[in-house]
Tab-separated table of N, CA and C in Angstrom:
chain	number	residue	atom	x	y	z
E	59	MET	N	2.870	-77.359	-4.837
E	59	MET	CA	2.326	-78.603	-4.289
E	59	MET	C	3.405	-79.671	-4.200
E	60	ASN	N	4.427	-79.570	-5.044
E	60	ASN	CA	5.487	-80.565	-5.070
E	60	ASN	C	6.286	-80.579	-3.767
E	61	GLU	N	6.460	-79.404	-3.120
E	61	GLU	CA	7.203	-79.350	-1.862
E	61	GLU	C	6.472	-80.109	-0.764
E	62	TRP	N	5.140	-80.050	-0.780
E	62	TRP	CA	4.358	-80.735	0.247
E	62	TRP	C	4.418	-82.247	0.077
E	63	LEU	N	4.699	-82.702	-1.128
E	63	LEU	CA	4.864	-84.134	-1.349
E	63	LEU	C	6.062	-84.655	-0.552
E	64	TYR	N	7.150	-83.897	-0.536
E	64	TYR	CA	8.332	-84.286	0.246
E	64	TYR	C	8.045	-84.254	1.744
E	65	VAL	N	7.306	-83.267	2.181
E	65	VAL	CA	6.953	-83.183	3.600
E	65	VAL	C	6.097	-84.385	3.988
E	66	GLY	N	5.119	-84.708	3.180
E	66	GLY	CA	4.277	-85.874	3.457
E	66	GLY	C	5.068	-87.168	3.437
E	67	LEU	N	5.994	-87.279	2.481
E	67	LEU	CA	6.826	-88.472	2.394
E	67	LEU	C	7.698	-88.632	3.639
E	68	PHE	N	8.326	-87.543	4.091
E	68	PHE	CA	9.141	-87.604	5.294
E	68	PHE	C	8.284	-87.927	6.519
E	69	PHE	N	7.078	-87.402	6.568
E	69	PHE	CA	6.174	-87.697	7.676
E	69	PHE	C	5.816	-89.173	7.713
E	70	ILE	N	5.499	-89.744	6.559
E	70	ILE	CA	5.140	-91.162	6.488
E	70	ILE	C	6.332	-92.043	6.844
E	71	VAL	N	7.508	-91.720	6.311
E	71	VAL	CA	8.708	-92.494	6.636
E	71	VAL	C	9.044	-92.340	8.119
E	72	GLY	N	8.848	-91.133	8.658
E	72	GLY	CA	9.101	-90.899	10.076
E	72	GLY	C	8.160	-91.679	10.976
E	73	LEU	N	7.010	-92.043	10.490
E	73	LEU	CA	6.099	-92.892	11.259
E	73	LEU	C	6.378	-94.375	11.049
E	74	ILE	N	6.714	-94.755	9.827
E	74	ILE	CA	6.901	-96.168	9.506
E	74	ILE	C	8.136	-96.743	10.194
E	75	ILE	N	9.235	-96.025	10.225
E	75	ILE	CA	10.484	-96.573	10.775
E	75	ILE	C	10.345	-96.912	12.265
E	76	PRO	N	9.912	-95.987	13.137
E	76	PRO	CA	9.814	-96.388	14.541
E	76	PRO	C	8.725	-97.431	14.810
E	77	VAL	N	7.580	-97.288	14.153
E	77	VAL	CA	6.512	-98.265	14.357
E	77	VAL	C	6.959	-99.632	13.847
E	78	GLY	N	7.659	-99.663	12.728
E	78	GLY	CA	8.173	-100.923	12.201
E	78	GLY	C	9.201	-101.554	13.116
E	79	ALA	N	10.099	-100.747	13.679
E	79	ALA	CA	11.115	-101.284	14.589
E	79	ALA	C	10.467	-101.858	15.846
E	80	ILE	N	9.479	-101.163	16.396
E	80	ILE	CA	8.782	-101.670	17.581
E	80	ILE	C	8.011	-102.941	17.233
E	81	GLY	N	7.396	-102.980	16.074
E	81	GLY	CA	6.650	-104.169	15.660
E	81	GLY	C	7.556	-105.373	15.456
E	82	VAL	N	8.704	-105.165	14.818
E	82	VAL	CA	9.647	-106.271	14.609
E	82	VAL	C	10.171	-106.776	15.946
E	83	ALA	N	10.490	-105.866	16.871
E	83	ALA	CA	10.971	-106.288	18.189
E	83	ALA	C	9.887	-107.052	18.932
E	84	TRP	N	8.641	-106.664	18.785
E	84	TRP	CA	7.541	-107.362	19.457
E	84	TRP	C	7.333	-108.759	18.870
E	85	ILE	N	7.463	-108.875	17.545
E	85	ILE	CA	7.254	-110.169	16.883
E	85	ILE	C	8.428	-111.112	17.148
E	86	LEU	N	9.648	-110.618	17.031
E	86	LEU	CA	10.829	-111.471	17.153
E	86	LEU	C	11.344	-111.622	18.577
E	87	GLY	N	10.880	-110.794	19.490
E	87	GLY	CA	11.372	-110.839	20.867
E	87	GLY	C	10.949	-112.105	21.598
E	88	PRO	N	11.771	-112.545	22.559
E	88	PRO	CA	11.408	-113.745	23.320
E	88	PRO	C	10.188	-113.500	24.206
E	89	LYS	N	9.356	-114.531	24.293
E	89	LYS	CA	8.131	-114.422	25.081
E	89	LYS	C	8.055	-115.603	26.047
E	90	LYS	N	8.868	-115.548	27.090
E	90	LYS	CA	8.859	-116.595	28.111
E	90	LYS	C	8.683	-115.932	29.472
E	91	PRO	N	7.480	-115.466	29.793
E	91	PRO	CA	7.310	-114.782	31.076
E	91	PRO	C	7.429	-115.751	32.251
E	92	ASN	N	8.043	-115.266	33.320
E	92	ASN	CA	8.085	-116.007	34.574
E	92	ASN	C	8.120	-114.987	35.701
E	93	PRO	N	7.909	-115.421	36.938
E	93	PRO	CA	7.832	-114.453	38.043
E	93	PRO	C	9.096	-113.631	38.237
E	94	ILE	N	10.251	-114.190	37.948
E	94	ILE	CA	11.496	-113.446	38.133
E	94	ILE	C	11.600	-112.319	37.109
E	95	LYS	N	11.240	-112.603	35.869
E	95	LYS	CA	11.305	-111.563	34.846
E	95	LYS	C	10.283	-110.459	35.067
E	96	GLN	N	9.169	-110.780	35.705
E	96	GLN	CA	8.122	-109.795	35.900
E	96	GLN	C	8.220	-109.068	37.234
E	97	SER	N	9.233	-109.381	38.037
E	97	SER	CA	9.398	-108.689	39.315
E	97	SER	C	10.121	-107.364	39.101
E	98	THR	N	10.013	-106.513	40.096
E	98	THR	CA	10.681	-105.222	40.033
E	98	THR	C	12.175	-105.426	40.185
E	99	TYR	N	12.947	-104.887	39.282
E	99	TYR	CA	14.403	-105.027	39.341
E	99	TYR	C	14.977	-103.848	40.116
E	100	GLU	N	15.741	-104.152	41.126
E	100	GLU	CA	16.344	-103.089	41.915
E	100	GLU	C	17.796	-103.468	42.194
E	101	CYS	N	18.650	-103.321	41.195
E	101	CYS	CA	20.088	-103.590	41.310
E	101	CYS	C	20.371	-105.018	41.757
E	102	GLY	N	19.543	-105.951	41.400
E	102	GLY	CA	19.780	-107.335	41.753
E	102	GLY	C	19.382	-107.697	43.161
E	103	ILE	N	18.957	-106.754	43.962
E	103	ILE	CA	18.573	-107.006	45.343
E	103	ILE	C	17.057	-107.099	45.408
E	104	GLU	N	16.588	-108.026	46.170
E	104	GLU	CA	15.139	-108.175	46.327
E	104	GLU	C	14.568	-106.928	46.985
E	105	PRO	N	13.572	-106.285	46.382
E	105	PRO	CA	13.022	-105.062	46.964
E	105	PRO	C	12.298	-105.337	48.286
E	106	ILE	N	12.491	-104.402	49.215
E	106	ILE	CA	11.843	-104.506	50.528
E	106	ILE	C	10.951	-103.283	50.692
E	107	GLY	N	9.716	-103.482	51.039
E	107	GLY	CA	8.798	-102.361	51.240
E	107	GLY	C	8.235	-101.866	49.926
E	108	GLU	N	7.705	-100.656	49.981
E	108	GLU	CA	7.097	-100.070	48.788
E	108	GLU	C	8.159	-99.454	47.878
E	109	GLY	N	7.857	-99.398	46.604
E	109	GLY	CA	8.761	-98.769	45.651
E	109	GLY	C	8.529	-97.275	45.513
E	110	TRP	N	7.493	-96.764	46.154
E	110	TRP	CA	7.148	-95.354	46.064
E	110	TRP	C	7.997	-94.555	47.050
E	111	VAL	N	8.810	-93.668	46.521
E	111	VAL	CA	9.696	-92.871	47.359
E	111	VAL	C	9.461	-91.402	47.037
E	112	GLN	N	9.353	-90.583	48.067
E	112	GLN	CA	9.207	-89.154	47.832
E	112	GLN	C	10.571	-88.556	47.517
E	113	PHE	N	10.574	-87.593	46.638
E	113	PHE	CA	11.803	-86.872	46.337
E	113	PHE	C	11.498	-85.389	46.359
E	114	LYS	N	12.550	-84.617	46.488
E	114	LYS	CA	12.363	-83.175	46.561
E	114	LYS	C	11.991	-82.629	45.178
E	115	ALA	N	10.958	-81.839	45.134
E	115	ALA	CA	10.545	-81.223	43.876
E	115	ALA	C	11.569	-80.205	43.403
E	116	GLN	N	12.437	-79.782	44.297
E	116	GLN	CA	13.462	-78.796	43.949
E	116	GLN	C	14.405	-79.350	42.884
E	117	TYR	N	14.683	-80.652	42.891
E	117	TYR	CA	15.539	-81.252	41.869
E	117	TYR	C	14.879	-81.132	40.494
E	118	TYR	N	13.575	-81.336	40.464
E	118	TYR	CA	12.820	-81.212	39.224
E	118	TYR	C	12.861	-79.775	38.717
E	119	ILE	N	12.685	-78.822	39.597
E	119	ILE	CA	12.720	-77.410	39.217
E	119	ILE	C	14.116	-77.021	38.744
E	120	PHE	N	15.135	-77.536	39.421
E	120	PHE	CA	16.517	-77.284	39.013
E	120	PHE	C	16.746	-77.777	37.585
E	121	ALA	N	16.231	-78.955	37.269
E	121	ALA	CA	16.369	-79.505	35.920
E	121	ALA	C	15.620	-78.650	34.902
E	122	LEU	N	14.446	-78.155	35.262
E	122	LEU	CA	13.686	-77.312	34.344
E	122	LEU	C	14.394	-75.993	34.080
E	123	VAL	N	14.978	-75.405	35.121
E	123	VAL	CA	15.714	-74.151	34.940
E	123	VAL	C	16.921	-74.388	34.040
E	124	PHE	N	17.619	-75.516	34.246
E	124	PHE	CA	18.743	-75.847	33.370
E	124	PHE	C	18.278	-75.990	31.926
E	125	LEU	N	17.150	-76.654	31.727
E	125	LEU	CA	16.631	-76.853	30.377
E	125	LEU	C	16.284	-75.532	29.711
E	126	VAL	N	15.690	-74.608	30.448
E	126	VAL	CA	15.334	-73.296	29.897
E	126	VAL	C	16.588	-72.573	29.419
E	127	PHE	N	17.629	-72.569	30.235
E	127	PHE	CA	18.834	-71.850	29.844
E	127	PHE	C	19.637	-72.603	28.800
E	128	ASP	N	19.469	-73.906	28.712
E	128	ASP	CA	20.109	-74.674	27.655
E	128	ASP	C	19.448	-74.365	26.314
E	129	VAL	N	18.129	-74.295	26.301
E	129	VAL	CA	17.407	-73.956	25.072
E	129	VAL	C	17.682	-72.505	24.676
E	130	GLU	N	17.899	-71.651	25.665
E	130	GLU	CA	18.227	-70.251	25.376
E	130	GLU	C	19.466	-70.153	24.497
E	131	THR	N	20.464	-70.956	24.771
E	131	THR	CA	21.689	-70.894	23.964
E	131	THR	C	21.419	-71.318	22.530
E	132	VAL	N	20.494	-72.239	22.332
E	132	VAL	CA	20.157	-72.661	20.972
E	132	VAL	C	19.532	-71.506	20.200
E	133	PHE	N	18.716	-70.706	20.876
E	133	PHE	CA	18.084	-69.578	20.200
E	133	PHE	C	19.038	-68.397	20.029
E	134	LEU	N	19.959	-68.231	20.950
E	134	LEU	CA	20.852	-67.076	20.887
E	134	LEU	C	22.050	-67.282	19.970
E	135	PHE	N	22.451	-68.509	19.716
E	135	PHE	CA	23.634	-68.738	18.900
E	135	PHE	C	23.501	-68.174	17.481
E	136	PRO	N	22.426	-68.485	16.723
E	136	PRO	CA	22.317	-67.900	15.385
E	136	PRO	C	22.209	-66.374	15.425
E	137	TRP	N	21.559	-65.857	16.445
E	137	TRP	CA	21.439	-64.406	16.601
E	137	TRP	C	22.816	-63.788	16.814
E	138	ALA	N	23.644	-64.411	17.632
E	138	ALA	CA	24.973	-63.881	17.917
E	138	ALA	C	25.891	-63.984	16.699
E	139	VAL	N	25.728	-65.020	15.889
E	139	VAL	CA	26.569	-65.190	14.703
E	139	VAL	C	26.294	-64.085	13.694
E	140	ARG	N	25.051	-63.683	13.538
E	140	ARG	CA	24.663	-62.675	12.550
E	140	ARG	C	24.402	-61.300	13.167
E	141	LEU	N	24.929	-61.052	14.342
E	141	LEU	CA	24.631	-59.803	15.047
E	141	LEU	C	25.009	-58.572	14.233
E	142	GLY	N	26.129	-58.605	13.546
E	142	GLY	CA	26.569	-57.455	12.756
E	142	GLY	C	25.704	-57.174	11.543
E	143	GLN	N	24.971	-58.170	11.071
E	143	GLN	CA	24.157	-58.018	9.868
E	143	GLN	C	22.673	-57.805	10.173
E	144	LEU	N	22.317	-57.793	11.446
E	144	LEU	CA	20.913	-57.626	11.825
E	144	LEU	C	20.559	-56.148	11.932
E	145	GLY	N	19.312	-55.855	11.752
E	145	GLY	CA	18.836	-54.489	11.924
E	145	GLY	C	18.650	-54.172	13.396
E	146	MET	N	18.316	-52.928	13.667
E	146	MET	CA	18.153	-52.480	15.047
E	146	MET	C	17.002	-53.207	15.741
E	147	PHE	N	15.934	-53.504	15.006
E	147	PHE	CA	14.792	-54.199	15.598
E	147	PHE	C	15.202	-55.572	16.123
E	148	ALA	N	15.973	-56.311	15.348
E	148	ALA	CA	16.411	-57.645	15.768
E	148	ALA	C	17.332	-57.569	16.978
E	149	VAL	N	18.174	-56.557	17.031
E	149	VAL	CA	19.074	-56.394	18.178
E	149	VAL	C	18.260	-56.097	19.437
E	150	VAL	N	17.280	-55.203	19.324
E	150	VAL	CA	16.437	-54.869	20.470
E	150	VAL	C	15.647	-56.099	20.917
E	151	GLU	N	15.116	-56.873	19.982
E	151	GLU	CA	14.383	-58.087	20.332
E	151	GLU	C	15.289	-59.078	21.054
E	152	GLY	N	16.526	-59.222	20.616
E	152	GLY	CA	17.471	-60.102	21.290
E	152	GLY	C	17.775	-59.637	22.698
E	153	ILE	N	17.912	-58.329	22.879
E	153	ILE	CA	18.174	-57.784	24.210
E	153	ILE	C	16.970	-58.001	25.124
E	154	VAL	N	15.762	-57.835	24.586
E	154	VAL	CA	14.548	-58.074	25.377
E	154	VAL	C	14.482	-59.548	25.782
E	155	PHE	N	14.818	-60.444	24.867
E	155	PHE	CA	14.833	-61.876	25.155
E	155	PHE	C	15.811	-62.192	26.285
E	156	ILE	N	17.001	-61.625	26.220
E	156	ILE	CA	18.007	-61.844	27.265
E	156	ILE	C	17.537	-61.263	28.594
E	157	LEU	N	16.915	-60.096	28.579
E	157	LEU	CA	16.433	-59.488	29.820
E	157	LEU	C	15.326	-60.313	30.469
E	158	ILE	N	14.461	-60.899	29.664
E	158	ILE	CA	13.422	-61.769	30.213
E	158	ILE	C	14.053	-62.985	30.884
E	159	LEU	N	15.066	-63.552	30.246
E	159	LEU	CA	15.742	-64.703	30.842
E	159	LEU	C	16.499	-64.328	32.105
E	160	VAL	N	17.110	-63.156	32.121
E	160	VAL	CA	17.809	-62.701	33.331
E	160	VAL	C	16.802	-62.487	34.462
E	161	ALA	N	15.639	-61.942	34.143
E	161	ALA	CA	14.601	-61.764	35.168
E	161	ALA	C	14.163	-63.113	35.724
E	162	GLY	N	14.032	-64.116	34.880
E	162	GLY	CA	13.692	-65.455	35.350
E	162	GLY	C	14.786	-66.043	36.221
E	163	LEU	N	16.039	-65.807	35.854
E	163	LEU	CA	17.160	-66.289	36.658
E	163	LEU	C	17.185	-65.616	38.025
E	164	VAL	N	16.983	-64.301	38.058
E	164	VAL	CA	16.962	-63.578	39.334
E	164	VAL	C	15.810	-64.079	40.203
E	165	TYR	N	14.664	-64.329	39.600
E	165	TYR	CA	13.511	-64.836	40.353
E	165	TYR	C	13.811	-66.191	40.974
E	166	THR	N	14.353	-67.116	40.177
E	166	THR	CA	14.652	-68.443	40.718
E	166	THR	C	15.758	-68.378	41.765
E	167	TRP	N	16.693	-67.481	41.592
E	167	TRP	CA	17.779	-67.323	42.560
E	167	TRP	C	17.231	-66.812	43.903
E	168	ARG	N	16.362	-65.799	43.839
E	168	ARG	CA	15.778	-65.231	45.066
E	168	ARG	C	14.880	-66.224	45.785
E	169	LYS	N	14.209	-67.081	45.038
E	169	LYS	CA	13.345	-68.096	45.649
E	169	LYS	C	14.165	-69.237	46.257
E	170	GLY	N	15.462	-69.269	45.987
E	170	GLY	CA	16.331	-70.309	46.533
E	170	GLY	C	16.243	-71.630	45.779
E	171	MET	N	15.766	-71.586	44.539
E	171	MET	CA	15.600	-72.808	43.773
E	171	MET	C	16.892	-73.309	43.168
E	172	LEU	N	17.949	-72.536	43.236
E	172	LEU	CA	19.217	-72.956	42.677
E	172	LEU	C	20.140	-73.586	43.730
E	173	GLU	N	19.644	-73.736	44.941
E	173	GLU	CA	20.413	-74.398	45.996
E	173	GLU	C	20.245	-75.909	45.832
E	174	TRP	N	21.343	-76.618	45.769
E	174	TRP	CA	21.306	-78.040	45.536
E	174	TRP	C	21.527	-78.780	46.851
E	175	ALA	N	20.502	-78.998	47.605
E	175	ALA	CA	20.566	-79.830	48.820
E	175	ALA	C	19.455	-79.477	49.759
């Protein structure tokens, strides 16, 4: 039960620090609203027209694919460091993991989602 006390303590501190920082900034922050401060800021230039702009969803998908392969390296690094000390089951599981990721890469490549433009 003593280990859970530390987990609870870290959880409470993890909630108090950000909530406290936001609360202090809200209390001590300047509160002088005016139309200029509440207008949409667009590089110092007065905005013309609507602020809603369509963008290609392909950029979003490109970012998601990058994120998947970035997280893959986080999972594969400890596996690669201890590869010589792992049993056959762990090696096979790592190979299956890599094959699933390669299949995802081939799929996104064939769909043309890796083309930037």
